[in-house]
XYZ file of C-alpha atoms in Angstrom:
319
model
C -1.175 -22.924 39.958
C 2.062 -21.916 41.709
C 3.740 -21.326 38.329
C 0.763 -19.216 37.169
C 0.870 -17.112 40.339
C 4.606 -16.542 39.975
C 4.177 -15.516 36.345
C 1.400 -13.081 37.289
C 3.593 -11.508 39.978
C 6.469 -11.080 37.535
C 4.162 -9.449 34.982
C 2.804 -7.084 37.629
C 6.329 -6.132 38.631
C 7.293 -5.569 34.988
C 4.351 -3.191 34.602
C 5.375 -1.320 37.767
C 8.956 -0.938 36.554
C 7.807 0.182 33.121
C 5.922 3.029 34.788
C 8.850 3.921 37.042
C 11.229 4.157 34.106
C 8.820 5.414 31.439
C 9.680 2.307 29.435
C 8.119 0.626 26.413
C 8.338 -3.059 25.562
C 8.855 -3.908 21.881
C 8.614 -7.565 20.849
C 9.047 -9.459 17.608
C 6.427 -11.880 16.317
C 8.781 -14.825 16.967
C 9.094 -14.242 20.717
C 7.700 -16.728 23.239
C 3.942 -16.337 23.935
C 4.424 -14.761 27.394
C 6.522 -11.974 25.890
C 4.152 -11.409 22.974
C 1.251 -11.098 25.408
C 2.793 -8.280 27.451
C 4.357 -6.307 24.589
C 3.338 -2.682 24.071
C 4.183 -3.084 20.397
C 4.306 -6.487 18.727
C 5.356 -6.701 15.107
C 7.862 -7.398 12.379
C 11.209 -5.637 12.004
C 9.801 -2.660 10.104
C 6.949 -2.052 12.557
C 9.330 -2.268 15.505
C 11.857 0.084 13.893
C 9.105 2.632 13.346
C 7.912 2.212 16.931
C 11.462 2.748 18.221
C 11.759 5.925 16.175
C 8.367 7.323 17.232
C 8.088 6.466 20.929
C 8.224 9.108 23.645
C 9.411 6.552 26.212
C 12.778 7.053 27.900
C 13.627 3.348 27.860
C 13.054 0.746 25.144
C 13.194 -2.890 26.205
C 13.756 -4.775 22.979
C 12.517 -8.348 22.976
C 14.118 -9.556 19.801
C 17.687 -10.128 18.707
C 20.827 -8.003 18.777
C 20.569 -6.323 15.353
C 17.042 -5.142 16.220
C 18.213 -3.488 19.424
C 21.090 -1.888 17.499
C 18.625 -0.487 14.969
C 16.577 1.020 17.814
C 19.745 2.552 19.279
C 20.568 4.133 15.910
C 17.064 5.544 15.476
C 16.741 6.765 19.078
C 20.256 7.561 20.346
C 18.892 9.693 23.178
C 16.980 6.751 24.670
C 18.189 3.803 26.738
C 17.926 0.598 24.691
C 17.904 -2.626 26.693
C 18.326 -6.147 25.306
C 17.373 -8.617 28.064
C 19.785 -11.306 26.801
C 23.077 -10.406 25.111
C 23.348 -13.867 23.575
C 20.259 -13.267 21.422
C 22.061 -13.101 18.088
C 21.151 -13.941 14.483
C 22.715 -16.493 12.138
C 21.668 -14.427 9.108
C 23.247 -11.225 10.440
C 26.426 -13.218 11.099
C 26.603 -14.357 7.461
C 28.274 -11.130 6.281
C 30.748 -8.713 7.877
C 31.505 -5.097 7.031
C 34.896 -6.146 5.619
C 33.232 -8.702 3.342
C 30.775 -6.064 2.153
C 33.583 -3.581 1.449
C 35.365 -6.222 -0.640
C 32.133 -6.974 -2.538
C 31.553 -3.264 -3.187
C 35.110 -2.951 -4.548
C 34.237 -5.627 -7.125
C 31.167 -3.633 -8.218
C 32.103 0.073 -8.065
C 29.085 2.331 -8.214
C 26.587 -0.357 -7.270
C 23.776 0.488 -4.849
C 23.861 -1.645 -1.698
C 20.521 -2.851 -0.321
C 20.895 -4.599 3.029
C 18.222 -6.596 4.760
C 17.638 -5.264 8.264
C 19.048 -8.572 9.605
C 22.577 -7.169 9.560
C 24.995 -5.537 11.980
C 25.233 -1.774 12.430
C 28.625 -1.851 10.687
C 27.092 -3.477 7.600
C 24.217 -0.987 7.607
C 26.790 1.814 7.696
C 28.264 0.451 4.452
C 24.821 0.282 2.817
C 22.756 2.724 0.776
C 19.384 1.264 1.758
C 18.093 -1.043 4.459
C 14.947 -3.053 3.872
C 12.702 -5.581 5.537
C 10.846 -8.439 3.882
C 7.723 -6.240 3.810
C 9.260 -3.418 1.750
C 12.271 -4.977 -0.047
C 10.458 -5.095 -3.406
C 9.355 -1.461 -3.095
C 12.860 -0.323 -2.191
C 14.476 -2.122 -5.130
C 11.763 -0.757 -7.443
C 12.579 2.771 -6.225
C 16.139 2.449 -7.569
C 16.676 3.371 -11.264
C 16.456 0.343 -13.566
C 19.946 0.785 -14.975
C 21.550 0.918 -11.511
C 23.498 -2.188 -10.457
C 22.355 -3.525 -7.066
C 24.097 -5.583 -4.398
C 21.459 -7.287 -2.240
C 22.444 -8.917 1.033
C 22.632 -11.096 3.009
C 19.666 -13.468 2.468
C 19.758 -15.409 -0.793
C 16.142 -16.580 -0.581
C 14.736 -13.093 0.012
C 17.089 -11.832 -2.710
C 15.770 -14.406 -5.187
C 12.200 -13.442 -4.320
C 12.921 -9.728 -4.829
C 14.764 -10.370 -8.099
C 11.835 -12.419 -9.379
C 9.252 -9.825 -8.320
C 11.155 -6.847 -9.762
C 12.665 -8.523 -12.829
C 16.040 -6.911 -12.053
C 18.780 -8.667 -14.020
C 21.494 -6.344 -12.681
C 20.953 -7.439 -9.067
C 23.642 -9.502 -7.361
C 22.717 -11.592 -4.321
C 24.862 -12.519 -1.319
C 24.722 -16.228 -0.498
C 23.660 -15.942 3.144
C 20.736 -17.558 4.932
C 18.832 -17.811 8.189
C 19.431 -21.400 9.267
C 15.890 -21.671 10.677
C 14.122 -20.416 7.555
C 16.474 -22.280 5.233
C 15.409 -25.452 7.040
C 11.815 -25.069 5.833
C 12.083 -27.118 2.642
C 9.670 -27.656 -0.270
C 8.841 -31.178 0.903
C 7.701 -29.789 4.272
C 5.135 -27.571 2.553
C 4.081 -30.284 0.110
C 3.667 -32.835 2.920
C 1.294 -30.641 4.929
C -0.540 -29.468 1.808
C -1.184 -33.054 0.778
C -3.032 -33.637 4.054
C -4.768 -30.236 4.003
C -5.434 -29.413 0.332
C -7.877 -26.592 1.125
C -5.407 -24.673 3.291
C -3.870 -21.362 2.275
C -0.074 -21.209 2.126
C 1.628 -18.336 3.977
C 5.331 -18.409 3.111
C 8.061 -16.091 4.363
C 10.475 -15.096 1.569
C 13.474 -16.120 3.718
C 12.353 -19.758 3.597
C 14.224 -22.470 1.753
C 10.914 -23.323 0.074
C 10.223 -19.807 -1.246
C 12.081 -20.114 -4.559
C 10.439 -23.420 -5.471
C 7.061 -22.079 -4.315
C 7.363 -19.124 -6.701
C 8.086 -21.527 -9.557
C 5.331 -23.992 -8.617
C 2.872 -21.125 -8.278
C 3.783 -19.784 -11.742
C 3.375 -23.285 -13.219
C -0.042 -23.747 -11.622
C 1.150 -26.636 -9.447
C 0.534 -24.600 -6.298
C -2.818 -22.788 -6.314
C -2.050 -19.138 -7.149
C -5.046 -17.801 -5.225
C -4.000 -19.682 -2.086
C -0.208 -19.201 -2.173
C 1.117 -16.025 -0.567
C 4.775 -15.063 -0.021
C 4.646 -12.461 2.733
C 6.476 -10.762 5.575
C 5.453 -11.785 9.082
C 3.372 -8.623 9.470
C 1.536 -9.304 6.231
C 1.073 -12.965 7.190
C -0.840 -11.811 10.252
C -2.875 -9.404 8.156
C -3.708 -12.090 5.581
C -4.720 -14.610 8.231
C -7.266 -12.111 9.586
C -8.648 -10.962 6.238
C -8.861 -14.313 4.455
C -12.016 -16.402 4.528
C -9.936 -19.590 4.592
C -10.304 -21.772 7.677
C -6.874 -23.454 7.519
C -3.402 -22.055 6.892
C -0.009 -23.666 6.378
C 2.567 -21.328 7.900
C 6.112 -21.433 6.535
C 8.172 -19.309 8.902
C 9.458 -19.446 12.481
C 6.683 -21.068 14.511
C 6.459 -18.312 17.129
C 4.097 -16.332 14.923
C 1.396 -19.007 15.206
C 0.621 -17.916 18.786
C -0.501 -14.506 17.553
C -2.377 -15.998 14.596
C -4.350 -18.295 16.878
C -4.995 -15.491 19.344
C -6.356 -13.188 16.617
C -8.290 -15.940 14.808
C -9.623 -18.454 17.363
C -11.934 -20.090 14.797
C -9.159 -20.801 12.294
C -6.490 -23.519 12.214
C -2.787 -22.873 11.689
C -0.333 -25.609 10.746
C 3.443 -25.190 10.817
C 5.082 -26.250 7.550
C 7.985 -27.414 9.705
C 7.226 -27.631 13.464
C 10.985 -27.680 14.115
C 11.462 -24.182 12.665
C 12.332 -22.664 16.038
C 14.885 -19.865 16.402
C 16.802 -20.485 19.640
C 17.909 -16.841 19.751
C 14.348 -15.516 19.612
C 13.380 -17.809 22.480
C 16.110 -16.594 24.849
C 14.169 -13.684 26.289
C 11.895 -14.547 29.228
C 9.693 -12.615 31.644
C 12.397 -12.930 34.284
C 15.001 -11.425 31.961
C 12.700 -8.550 31.010
C 12.208 -7.736 34.684
C 15.954 -7.927 35.338
C 16.571 -5.621 32.370
C 14.248 -2.977 33.816
C 15.482 -3.280 37.395
C 19.203 -3.612 36.688
C 19.561 -1.773 33.365
C 20.548 -4.977 31.568
C 21.880 -4.866 28.882
C 22.407 -1.404 27.379
C 22.901 -1.487 23.605
C 24.681 1.406 21.955
C 26.348 2.040 18.609
C 29.466 4.229 18.115
C 28.411 7.651 16.861
C 30.293 7.534 13.546
C 28.828 4.126 12.623
C 25.371 5.132 13.860
C 25.342 8.306 11.758
C 26.285 6.391 8.617
C 23.867 3.540 9.310
C 20.975 5.902 10.035
C 20.895 7.079 6.417
C 20.098 3.587 5.142
C 17.661 2.876 7.988
C 15.791 6.163 7.462
C 15.234 5.153 3.831
C 13.872 1.804 5.001
C 11.441 3.405 7.466
C 10.231 5.892 4.858
C 9.317 3.349 2.168
C 6.421 0.894 2.332
């Protein structure tokens, strides 16, 4: 009871400070339940980027990880972007640097660079297009068929996009999100064995996504029940489907929203240990401190921001 009262007081104070500062709270689907529940906009990377670009708020409190706050700063340079915990990083974004990308581009002169949004501002500045898991296929399809493509940094998403588009001239960087990579085929198969009627909702970053595409094509996984989707589209599918059970292969934070939106349905984590420690760093207390103390302001140098914005604008416009 004491803990509940304290939490309620913190939430009330957050709302007061949001009004004082004309602030908006953006939160990713992987955040802890308390943060999801108070967010003004809750969504995947693409939805949050669009919200950051469109908001009339003076202050954006970004409850996500560092690259997301950087993207908001690039899209809305006139606004104050706050990241409540500076240690909220991303193992996937760390898997490639701007220098590594420049070297890769030198090996493939003239290639079009498509970077997943899970990258640093410096990498985005070296890219032609940004994408998210919800529009990566559409972005690659928008590029002429004879154009060589460098896709980075996630190898599982890259394999999914290459399979969906049939692009043979697409090179894939061998990076991964350690949380998603840890969701293996045997995790999915183990849960499916116990719940054969469940639908499979699989994020393309997962270590099981490549095998799932193959098993689906071979008829081993039921095609009508196997869906490889972004987090936003996972939520949409869970609401629209008539299925009563779902096996969810992504970071487990999304299950809170699924259960909240579909109280009569059951959601099972393919791997209950698929927890991103960076996404769980932001708490109600840190959000309040961010608003009261202006912690921590995220900005991007103007030259890098201007270059990166070109690729991000293309991402926001497609899909």
